[in-house]
Short mmCIF file of C-alpha atoms and ligand atoms in Angstrom, two decimals:
data_model
loop_
_atom_site.label_atom_id
_atom_site.label_comp_id
_atom_site.label_asym_id
_atom_site.label_seq_id
_atom_site.Cartn_x
_atom_site.Cartn_y
_atom_site.Cartn_z
CA MET A 1 14.27 15.06 23.94
CA PRO A 2 13.98 18.77 23.14
CA GLY A 3 13.08 18.23 19.47
CA THR A 4 11.12 15.39 17.84
CA CYS A 5 9.84 15.17 14.28
CA VAL A 6 6.97 13.03 13.05
CA VAL A 7 7.32 12.54 9.31
CA GLY A 8 5.54 10.41 6.71
CA LEU A 9 7.89 8.24 4.63
CA GLN A 10 5.52 7.59 1.71
CA TRP A 11 3.28 9.88 -0.36
CA GLY A 12 1.36 11.38 2.57
CA ASP A 13 -1.71 10.29 4.57
CA GLU A 14 0.31 7.84 6.67
CA ALA A 15 -1.78 8.61 9.80
CA LYS A 16 0.88 10.84 11.34
CA GLY A 17 -1.84 12.48 13.46
CA LYS A 18 -2.30 9.31 15.47
CA ILE A 19 1.41 9.20 16.32
CA VAL A 20 1.30 12.84 17.40
CA ASP A 21 -1.67 11.96 19.57
CA LEU A 22 0.18 8.98 21.10
CA LEU A 23 3.11 11.21 22.06
CA GLY A 24 0.56 12.67 24.42
CA ASP A 25 1.88 15.18 26.88
CA GLY A 26 5.45 14.58 25.78
CA PHE A 27 5.87 18.06 24.31
CA ASP A 28 5.22 21.71 25.07
CA TYR A 29 5.17 23.12 21.52
CA VAL A 30 3.89 21.72 18.27
CA VAL A 31 5.14 23.24 15.03
CA ARG A 32 4.16 23.04 11.41
CA TYR A 33 6.96 24.04 9.08
CA ASN A 34 5.77 23.26 5.53
CA GLY A 35 2.75 23.12 3.26
CA GLY A 36 -0.60 24.72 3.96
CA ALA A 37 -4.24 23.73 3.81
CA ASN A 38 -3.35 20.88 1.43
CA ALA A 39 -2.71 18.61 4.43
CA GLY A 40 -5.65 16.91 6.07
CA HIS A 41 -6.11 15.39 9.47
CA THR A 42 -9.11 14.35 11.42
CA VAL A 43 -9.18 15.01 15.15
CA VAL A 44 -11.85 14.12 17.64
CA VAL A 45 -12.53 16.62 20.42
CA HIS A 46 -15.08 15.79 23.11
CA GLY A 47 -16.69 13.30 20.73
CA LYS A 48 -16.89 15.86 17.92
CA THR A 49 -14.92 15.25 14.74
CA PHE A 50 -12.89 18.05 13.15
CA LYS A 51 -11.11 18.02 9.87
CA LEU A 52 -8.12 20.30 10.20
CA SER A 53 -5.92 21.13 7.27
CA LEU A 54 -3.87 24.16 8.28
CA LEU A 55 -3.48 23.99 12.05
CA PRO A 56 -1.13 21.34 13.49
CA THR A 57 -2.78 18.17 14.83
CA GLY A 58 -1.26 18.75 18.27
CA VAL A 59 -3.24 21.99 18.57
CA ILE A 60 -5.98 20.19 20.49
CA ARG A 61 -3.80 19.11 23.42
CA PRO A 62 -4.30 21.16 26.56
CA ASN A 63 -1.27 23.22 27.64
CA VAL A 64 0.44 22.84 24.28
CA LYS A 65 1.49 25.93 22.36
CA SER A 66 1.15 25.74 18.60
CA VAL A 67 3.23 27.39 15.93
CA ILE A 68 2.64 27.84 12.22
CA GLY A 69 6.16 28.47 11.02
CA ASN A 70 7.50 30.72 8.31
CA GLY A 71 7.70 27.80 5.85
CA VAL A 72 3.93 27.36 5.79
CA VAL A 73 1.67 29.08 3.24
CA VAL A 74 -1.43 30.44 4.88
CA TYR A 75 -4.93 30.89 3.52
CA PRO A 76 -6.43 33.27 6.12
CA PRO A 77 -10.12 32.22 5.80
CA LYS A 78 -9.07 28.63 6.54
CA PHE A 79 -7.06 29.73 9.57
CA ILE A 80 -10.01 31.72 10.89
CA GLU A 81 -12.48 28.90 10.21
CA GLU A 82 -10.39 26.27 11.99
CA VAL A 83 -9.68 28.49 15.00
CA ALA A 84 -13.40 29.38 15.29
CA GLY A 85 -14.46 25.73 14.93
CA LEU A 86 -12.20 24.68 17.79
CA LYS A 87 -13.32 27.61 19.92
CA ALA A 88 -16.93 26.50 19.51
CA ALA A 89 -15.82 23.08 20.82
CA GLY A 90 -14.27 24.67 23.90
CA ILE A 91 -10.66 24.94 22.71
CA ASP A 92 -9.55 28.54 22.91
CA LEU A 93 -6.37 29.16 20.93
CA SER A 94 -6.24 32.94 21.36
CA GLU A 95 -3.14 32.77 23.58
CA SER A 96 -1.60 29.48 22.53
CA LEU A 97 -1.47 29.65 18.73
CA LYS A 98 1.17 31.73 16.96
CA ILE A 99 1.72 32.27 13.29
CA SER A 100 4.95 33.50 11.75
CA ASP A 101 4.97 37.02 10.33
CA HIS A 102 7.20 35.53 7.59
CA ALA A 103 4.71 32.90 6.44
CA HIS A 104 3.43 33.65 2.94
CA VAL A 105 -0.22 34.40 2.25
CA ILE A 106 -2.43 32.62 -0.28
CA PHE A 107 -4.67 34.95 -2.28
CA PRO A 108 -7.63 34.12 -4.57
CA TYR A 109 -5.43 34.59 -7.64
CA HIS A 110 -3.17 31.76 -6.47
CA MET A 111 -6.09 29.37 -6.44
CA GLU A 112 -7.42 30.59 -9.75
CA GLU A 113 -3.96 30.31 -11.32
CA GLU A 114 -3.74 26.72 -10.11
CA ARG A 115 -7.25 25.88 -11.28
CA LEU A 116 -6.52 27.17 -14.77
CA ALA A 117 -3.13 25.44 -14.95
CA GLU A 118 -4.58 22.13 -13.79
CA SER A 119 -7.51 22.30 -16.20
CA GLY A 120 -5.24 22.47 -19.24
CA ALA A 121 -4.72 19.42 -21.43
CA GLU A 122 -1.07 18.98 -20.44
CA GLY A 123 1.23 19.40 -17.48
CA LYS A 124 -1.26 18.38 -14.79
CA ILE A 125 0.17 17.47 -11.37
CA GLY A 126 -3.11 16.46 -9.74
CA THR A 127 -2.83 19.08 -6.99
CA THR A 128 -5.25 19.72 -4.13
CA GLY A 129 -6.35 23.06 -5.63
CA ARG A 130 -5.47 25.07 -2.53
CA GLY A 131 -3.13 27.57 -4.22
CA ILE A 132 -0.07 26.00 -2.62
CA GLY A 133 2.22 25.83 -5.65
CA PRO A 134 1.49 29.34 -7.01
CA CYS A 135 2.00 30.86 -3.55
CA TYR A 136 5.40 29.18 -3.11
CA GLN A 137 6.27 30.29 -6.65
CA ASP A 138 5.63 33.89 -5.64
CA LYS A 139 7.63 33.40 -2.44
CA VAL A 140 10.80 32.30 -4.21
CA GLY A 141 10.17 34.67 -7.14
CA ARG A 142 10.07 37.54 -4.57
CA ARG A 143 8.38 40.13 -6.81
CA PHE A 144 4.79 39.18 -5.92
CA GLY A 145 5.01 37.35 -2.61
CA ILE A 146 3.15 38.83 0.36
CA ARG A 147 3.85 37.70 3.92
CA VAL A 148 1.54 37.55 6.94
CA GLY A 149 3.31 40.52 8.55
CA GLU A 150 2.38 42.66 5.55
CA LEU A 151 -1.32 42.07 6.13
CA LEU A 152 -1.02 44.15 9.27
CA ARG A 153 0.02 47.31 7.38
CA PRO A 154 -3.11 48.49 5.46
CA ASP A 155 -1.55 51.14 3.19
CA HIS A 156 1.36 48.94 2.33
CA LEU A 157 -0.95 45.98 1.57
CA ARG A 158 -3.14 48.10 -0.71
CA GLU A 159 -0.11 49.36 -2.59
CA ARG A 160 1.34 45.86 -2.97
CA LEU A 161 -1.91 44.40 -4.27
CA ARG A 162 -2.36 47.29 -6.73
CA PHE A 163 0.99 46.22 -8.17
CA VAL A 164 0.47 42.45 -8.01
CA VAL A 165 -3.16 41.93 -9.06
CA PRO A 166 -3.03 43.54 -12.57
CA PHE A 167 -0.08 41.32 -13.37
CA LYS A 168 -1.94 38.27 -12.08
CA ASN A 169 -4.96 39.19 -14.23
CA ARG A 170 -2.69 39.13 -17.29
CA LEU A 171 -1.17 35.83 -16.21
CA MET A 172 -4.59 34.21 -15.72
CA LYS A 173 -5.61 35.36 -19.20
CA ALA A 174 -2.57 33.58 -20.59
CA PHE A 175 -3.42 30.42 -18.65
CA ALA A 176 -7.07 30.56 -19.77
CA ASN A 177 -5.90 29.83 -23.30
CA GLY A 178 -8.95 30.38 -25.52
CA HIS A 179 -11.37 31.05 -22.64
CA ALA A 180 -9.87 34.37 -21.56
CA ASP A 181 -13.09 36.25 -22.37
CA GLN A 182 -14.88 34.27 -19.63
CA LEU A 183 -12.50 35.47 -16.94
CA VAL A 184 -13.60 38.27 -14.63
CA PRO A 185 -10.53 40.36 -13.72
CA MET A 186 -9.78 40.51 -10.00
CA GLU A 187 -9.98 43.86 -8.22
CA PRO A 188 -6.96 44.79 -6.07
CA ASP A 189 -8.92 47.06 -3.72
CA ALA A 190 -11.66 44.50 -3.15
CA ILE A 191 -9.04 41.88 -2.23
CA THR A 192 -7.29 44.39 0.03
CA ASP A 193 -10.51 45.14 1.92
CA GLN A 194 -11.29 41.46 2.29
CA TYR A 195 -7.79 40.62 3.57
CA LEU A 196 -7.70 43.57 5.96
CA GLY A 197 -10.77 42.00 7.55
CA TYR A 198 -8.87 38.74 7.94
CA ALA A 199 -5.87 40.63 9.29
CA ASP A 200 -7.88 41.77 12.31
CA ALA A 201 -8.56 38.14 13.22
CA LEU A 202 -4.95 37.10 12.61
CA ARG A 203 -3.28 40.00 14.46
CA PRO A 204 -3.26 38.52 17.99
CA HIS A 205 -1.57 35.38 16.67
CA VAL A 206 1.16 36.96 14.55
CA ALA A 207 4.65 36.69 16.02
CA ASP A 208 8.33 36.24 15.33
CA THR A 209 8.00 32.49 15.75
CA SER A 210 11.69 31.68 15.16
CA ARG A 211 12.63 33.75 18.18
CA LEU A 212 9.79 32.26 20.17
CA LEU A 213 11.07 28.75 19.42
CA HIS A 214 14.69 29.67 20.18
CA GLU A 215 13.57 30.98 23.56
CA ALA A 216 11.46 27.90 24.20
CA LEU A 217 14.35 25.56 23.43
CA ALA A 218 16.72 27.61 25.58
CA ALA A 219 14.22 27.21 28.42
CA GLY A 220 14.29 23.41 27.97
CA LYS A 221 10.85 23.13 26.36
CA ARG A 222 10.09 20.09 24.22
CA VAL A 223 9.14 20.81 20.64
CA LEU A 224 7.34 18.52 18.21
CA PHE A 225 7.64 19.19 14.50
CA GLU A 226 4.77 17.89 12.38
CA ALA A 227 5.75 17.33 8.77
CA ALA A 228 2.87 17.79 6.35
CA GLN A 229 2.48 15.58 3.25
CA GLY A 230 4.99 12.74 2.82
CA SER A 231 8.69 12.47 2.06
CA LEU A 232 8.08 11.25 -1.50
CA LEU A 233 6.25 14.55 -2.11
CA ASP A 234 9.27 16.62 -1.03
CA VAL A 235 10.02 19.23 -3.70
CA ASP A 236 13.71 18.29 -3.90
CA HIS A 237 13.87 14.61 -3.06
CA GLY A 238 10.40 13.39 -4.02
CA THR A 239 9.05 12.14 -7.33
CA TYR A 240 9.45 15.50 -9.07
CA PRO A 241 7.50 17.06 -10.75
CA TYR A 242 4.68 15.07 -9.08
CA VAL A 243 5.41 16.53 -5.67
CA THR A 244 4.22 19.37 -3.50
CA SER A 245 6.06 22.70 -3.50
CA SER A 246 7.69 22.53 -0.07
CA SER A 247 10.32 20.57 1.85
CA SER A 248 8.27 17.90 3.59
CA LEU A 249 11.31 16.01 4.87
CA PRO A 250 12.78 16.98 8.25
CA SER A 251 15.33 18.98 6.24
CA GLY A 252 12.52 21.54 5.93
CA ILE A 253 12.51 22.20 9.67
CA TRP A 254 15.51 24.51 9.73
CA GLY A 255 14.31 26.64 6.80
CA GLY A 256 10.62 26.41 7.66
CA SER A 257 10.80 27.24 11.36
CA GLY A 258 14.24 28.73 12.03
CA VAL A 259 15.14 25.87 14.39
CA PRO A 260 18.58 24.40 13.61
CA ALA A 261 18.76 20.66 12.91
CA LYS A 262 20.90 19.99 15.98
CA ASN A 263 17.81 20.53 18.13
CA VAL A 264 15.93 17.65 16.54
CA GLN A 265 17.09 14.47 18.23
CA ARG A 266 14.35 12.02 17.42
CA ILE A 267 12.85 11.42 14.02
CA ILE A 268 9.85 9.11 13.85
CA GLY A 269 9.11 7.84 10.34
CA VAL A 270 5.48 6.89 9.79
CA VAL A 271 4.44 4.34 7.14
CA LYS A 272 1.27 2.54 6.24
CA ALA A 273 1.43 -1.25 6.06
CA TYR A 274 0.72 -0.72 2.35
CA THR A 275 1.12 2.39 0.15
CA THR A 276 -1.24 5.10 -1.08
CA ARG A 277 -0.85 8.10 -3.29
CA VAL A 278 -3.20 10.92 -4.34
CA GLY A 279 -2.66 12.80 -7.57
CA LYS A 280 -0.54 11.92 -10.54
CA GLY A 281 2.94 10.44 -10.77
CA PRO A 282 4.73 7.10 -10.84
CA PHE A 283 3.78 4.44 -8.31
CA PRO A 284 5.54 1.13 -9.04
CA THR A 285 3.57 -1.03 -6.58
CA GLU A 286 0.14 0.35 -7.51
CA LEU A 287 -2.67 -2.21 -7.50
CA ASP A 288 -4.62 -1.21 -10.56
CA ASP A 289 -6.70 -4.37 -10.61
CA GLY A 290 -10.26 -3.20 -11.14
CA PRO A 291 -13.42 -2.94 -9.04
CA THR A 292 -13.17 -6.45 -7.59
CA GLY A 293 -9.41 -6.45 -7.11
CA THR A 294 -7.19 -6.20 -4.03
CA GLY A 295 -6.58 -2.47 -4.59
CA GLU A 296 -10.26 -1.64 -4.33
CA ARG A 297 -10.65 -3.90 -1.31
CA ILE A 298 -7.83 -2.12 0.55
CA ARG A 299 -9.27 1.26 -0.49
CA LYS A 300 -12.68 0.34 0.91
CA VAL A 301 -11.49 -1.25 4.16
CA GLY A 302 -8.87 1.46 4.76
CA ARG A 303 -11.30 4.26 3.76
CA GLU A 304 -8.68 5.56 1.39
CA TYR A 305 -10.29 8.76 0.19
CA GLY A 306 -8.54 12.16 0.45
CA THR A 307 -9.37 14.19 3.58
CA VAL A 308 -8.99 17.50 1.72
CA THR A 309 -10.38 16.69 -1.73
CA GLY A 310 -12.33 13.45 -1.20
CA ARG A 311 -10.51 11.89 -4.16
CA PRO A 312 -10.09 8.08 -4.06
CA ARG A 313 -6.47 7.38 -3.17
CA ARG A 314 -4.41 5.14 -5.39
CA VAL A 315 -3.48 2.01 -3.47
CA GLY A 316 -0.57 -0.45 -3.69
CA TRP A 317 1.70 -2.85 -1.86
CA PHE A 318 4.35 -1.75 0.62
CA ASP A 319 7.44 -0.53 -1.21
CA SER A 320 10.58 -1.06 0.85
CA VAL A 321 12.83 0.42 -1.85
CA ALA A 322 11.00 3.73 -1.56
CA VAL A 323 10.88 3.68 2.24
CA ARG A 324 14.58 2.80 2.60
CA TYR A 325 15.26 5.86 0.45
CA THR A 326 13.05 8.24 2.42
CA ALA A 327 14.12 6.83 5.80
CA ALA A 328 17.71 7.62 4.88
CA LEU A 329 16.83 11.13 3.70
CA ALA A 330 14.74 11.78 6.78
CA GLY A 331 17.32 10.39 9.16
CA ALA A 332 14.55 8.30 10.72
CA ASP A 333 15.46 6.53 13.96
CA GLU A 334 12.46 4.20 13.95
CA ILE A 335 9.33 3.47 11.97
CA THR A 336 5.73 3.15 13.06
CA VAL A 337 3.57 0.88 10.91
CA MET A 338 -0.02 2.04 10.58
CA LEU A 339 -3.27 0.42 9.39
CA LEU A 340 -2.03 -3.18 9.66
CA ASP A 341 -5.61 -4.28 10.44
CA VAL A 342 -6.69 -3.25 6.93
CA LEU A 343 -4.71 -6.16 5.45
CA SER A 344 -6.60 -8.86 7.41
CA GLY A 345 -8.36 -11.39 5.21
CA LEU A 346 -6.09 -11.12 2.19
CA PRO A 347 -4.82 -14.61 1.31
CA GLU A 348 -1.36 -13.37 0.52
CA LEU A 349 0.54 -10.10 0.76
CA LYS A 350 3.38 -8.71 -1.26
CA LEU A 351 6.36 -6.65 -0.21
CA CYS A 352 8.38 -4.90 -2.88
CA THR A 353 12.07 -5.62 -2.25
CA ALA A 354 13.65 -4.33 -5.48
CA TYR A 355 12.82 -2.97 -8.92
CA GLU A 356 13.55 -4.32 -12.33
CA VAL A 357 14.44 -1.87 -15.06
CA ASP A 358 15.79 -2.73 -18.52
CA GLY A 359 16.26 -6.34 -17.41
CA GLU A 360 18.37 -5.35 -14.41
CA ARG A 361 17.51 -5.61 -10.76
CA VAL A 362 18.04 -2.43 -8.71
CA THR A 363 17.62 -1.97 -4.98
CA HIS A 364 17.98 1.82 -4.88
CA PHE A 365 15.28 4.37 -5.58
CA PRO A 366 15.94 6.01 -8.97
CA SER A 367 16.81 9.66 -8.82
CA ASP A 368 14.06 10.82 -11.12
CA SER A 369 10.40 10.22 -11.74
CA TYR A 370 10.82 9.30 -15.39
CA GLN A 371 13.18 6.47 -14.42
CA LEU A 372 10.83 5.40 -11.63
CA ASP A 373 8.02 5.16 -14.14
CA ARG A 374 9.98 2.46 -15.96
CA CYS A 375 10.63 0.40 -12.83
CA ARG A 376 8.70 -2.80 -12.27
CA PRO A 377 8.40 -4.09 -8.71
CA VAL A 378 10.08 -7.31 -7.58
CA TYR A 379 7.96 -8.88 -4.86
CA GLU A 380 8.41 -11.20 -1.98
CA THR A 381 5.14 -12.96 -1.14
CA ILE A 382 4.08 -13.40 2.46
CA GLN A 383 1.18 -15.48 3.66
CA GLY A 384 -1.80 -13.46 4.85
CA TRP A 385 -3.93 -13.91 7.97
CA THR A 386 -7.66 -14.05 8.49
CA GLU A 387 -7.94 -12.82 12.09
CA ASP A 388 -9.29 -9.41 12.97
CA LEU A 389 -6.40 -7.47 14.54
CA THR A 390 -8.28 -4.53 15.97
CA ALA A 391 -8.30 -5.88 19.54
CA VAL A 392 -4.62 -6.92 19.61
CA ARG A 393 -2.49 -4.89 22.02
CA LYS A 394 0.74 -6.90 22.20
CA LEU A 395 3.14 -7.95 19.49
CA THR A 396 3.13 -11.49 20.86
CA ASP A 397 -0.67 -11.67 20.41
CA LEU A 398 -0.50 -10.99 16.68
CA PRO A 399 -1.18 -13.98 14.41
CA ALA A 400 2.15 -15.49 13.34
CA ALA A 401 1.73 -14.32 9.74
CA ALA A 402 1.06 -10.70 10.79
CA ARG A 403 4.07 -10.80 13.08
CA ARG A 404 6.22 -12.08 10.20
CA TYR A 405 4.92 -9.27 8.01
CA ILE A 406 5.87 -6.57 10.54
CA ASP A 407 9.28 -8.15 11.21
CA ARG A 408 9.98 -8.29 7.49
CA VAL A 409 8.95 -4.66 6.96
CA GLY A 410 11.39 -3.58 9.69
CA GLU A 411 14.15 -5.78 8.27
CA LEU A 412 13.69 -4.52 4.72
CA VAL A 413 13.67 -0.88 5.81
CA GLY A 414 16.54 -1.49 8.22
CA LEU A 415 14.94 0.26 11.21
CA PRO A 416 13.22 -0.84 14.40
CA VAL A 417 9.43 -0.81 14.37
CA SER A 418 8.38 1.12 17.47
CA VAL A 419 4.60 1.17 17.04
CA VAL A 420 2.07 -0.94 15.14
CA SER A 421 -1.38 0.54 14.68
CA VAL A 422 -4.39 -1.77 14.35
CA GLY A 423 -7.24 0.74 14.27
CA PRO A 424 -8.01 4.45 14.39
CA ASP A 425 -8.57 4.62 18.13
CA ARG A 426 -5.76 5.62 20.48
CA ALA A 427 -6.20 2.30 22.29
CA GLN A 428 -5.83 0.26 19.09
CA THR A 429 -2.09 0.42 19.25
CA ILE A 430 0.77 -1.99 19.87
CA LEU A 431 3.67 -0.21 21.56
CA VAL A 432 6.74 -2.23 20.69
CA LYS A 433 9.14 -0.14 22.73
P1 LIG B 1 -0.34 20.43 -3.86
O1 LIG B 1 0.41 20.23 -2.59
O2 LIG B 1 -1.78 20.79 -3.67
O3 LIG B 1 0.37 21.34 -4.82
O4 LIG B 1 -0.39 19.00 -4.62
C1 LIG B 1 0.79 18.37 -5.13
C2 LIG B 1 0.72 16.86 -4.95
O5 LIG B 1 0.82 16.55 -3.59
C3 LIG B 1 -0.59 16.23 -5.43
O6 LIG B 1 -0.31 14.93 -5.93
C4 LIG B 1 -1.40 16.11 -4.15
O7 LIG B 1 -2.37 15.09 -4.24
C5 LIG B 1 -0.30 15.77 -3.17
N1 LIG B 1 -0.61 16.17 -1.79
C6 LIG B 1 -0.58 17.40 -1.25
N2 LIG B 1 -0.88 17.37 0.06
C7 LIG B 1 -1.08 16.09 0.38
C8 LIG B 1 -1.41 15.41 1.60
O8 LIG B 1 -1.51 15.99 2.67
N3 LIG B 1 -1.55 14.06 1.51
C9 LIG B 1 -1.37 13.37 0.34
N4 LIG B 1 -1.05 13.97 -0.82
C10 LIG B 1 -0.92 15.31 -0.81
#
C-alpha cells in the first residue's frame, strides 16, 4: 500500500494517533496536509508524555521521515518548541523532518485578529485561538499571506511585513469595536526580527515537500497521511460555519501535499463509540443532561477535555447518519471504533439511526448547519454491559451486548470494523482483521 490515510469521521479527537501508532512500521513517511497547531495528540516517548499539536503523530517512530505539507499553517515558535522537546527526549528530527516552503506562516496579528473576533457578542465559532482561520484567510486572499519560504529571505520578509502589519493594525482596530484605544499597534520591524530568529531554526527543515513525496512514491516508499481535526469540521463538507478553515477530509491530501489521490489506496476512518465536539455548532445527539447525567459520566470516564485548549468536550451518542455521510465523503474502506471501554456500566446505549425534521424522518445528513440544528435524533436502544472491557483482546471475548453494539455500528455505517479500542495503551486493542 503506497498511500494510506487515517481520518476522523466525527468532529475531531477520535484517537487517530492510536491508529497511527498501531500501523507501526508499516510506513516510511508520515505527512500532515491540513490544519496547524489546533490539532492535539498525546504521545508517550520512553515513558515521557508529549502533547504535540503541529508535528505529525508518526514523528516519533524511528526511521520514519515526517513532512509538514503545504496545506498546513505553521506557527514557528510551536514548531521549534515541539522539535526541541523531542530532541531532549532523544528523538533528533534534524534530518528526518521536512516542512514545505509553501506552507503559510501564522503571525501574532492572526492570533490577535481571532481573539478580537471571537470576543465579540456575535459570530463566535468557538475556535482554538491559534490563528488558524485568519492565516488561511490571508492565504486565499493572497495580498497578505506569507509562506515559510519567504521567512528565509530577510529583506523580502521585512518589506512584506512593512506592507502587511499597518493594514492589520487598522483591521484589529475595527475588530476591537469600542476598545480600540486599548490596542497597542504591532511593529513590523519587531515582528521581522523575531521571525528571522525563527527562520534560522526552520531553515534546515524547509524543502519542496511535494517533489520529495513524488520521489518517495516513485521509489516505492509507503506514505501515511494524517488528517487533522475531523471530517465534520471540513471547511467545505462539514457543519459550516462551525468548522475549521481547511480540508480535513482525504480530499485535502492532493491540495495540501501535492500527492495525487490515485496514490492513496487505503482510507481508515476513525470513530469514537460515542460522539464528541468542541466549540459551537449543531450536534443532534448531544447529551445535555446536567452534572449527574450520562453526558457528564462519559466526559469524566473518557477524559473528554480538549488537548489544545482544555475545554470540556460536548458529548453525545453515536450518530450513524453523520458517520455514513463522512464515510462516503472520505471514501473510507473500514472503520476503527475507539473508546468502547468508556461505555461500560451504562444500563442502555443509544445509536442514532435517522433524524426527524418537520415531522418527517430523514436518513441523510442535511446539507447545511441550520437544517441540522432543526434535526432531532431517532434512536435505537441497545442494552448496555457492566463488564470492564480494558483487558479484552478478542472480539469473541467481548460481552454479548458490547459485541452487538459494535456489529450494529458497522452495519449502520455500512463498513467493516477493523479495530476496536478498549483503552489508551497499544495493547488494549482488538484487531478484527
Ligand atoms: P479552529 O480550527 O481553531 O479555527 O477552530 C474551528 C473549530 O474547529 C472549533 O469548533 C474548534 O473547537 C474545532 N477544532 C479545531 N481543531 C480541532 C481538533 O483538533 N479537535 C477537535 N476540534 C477541533
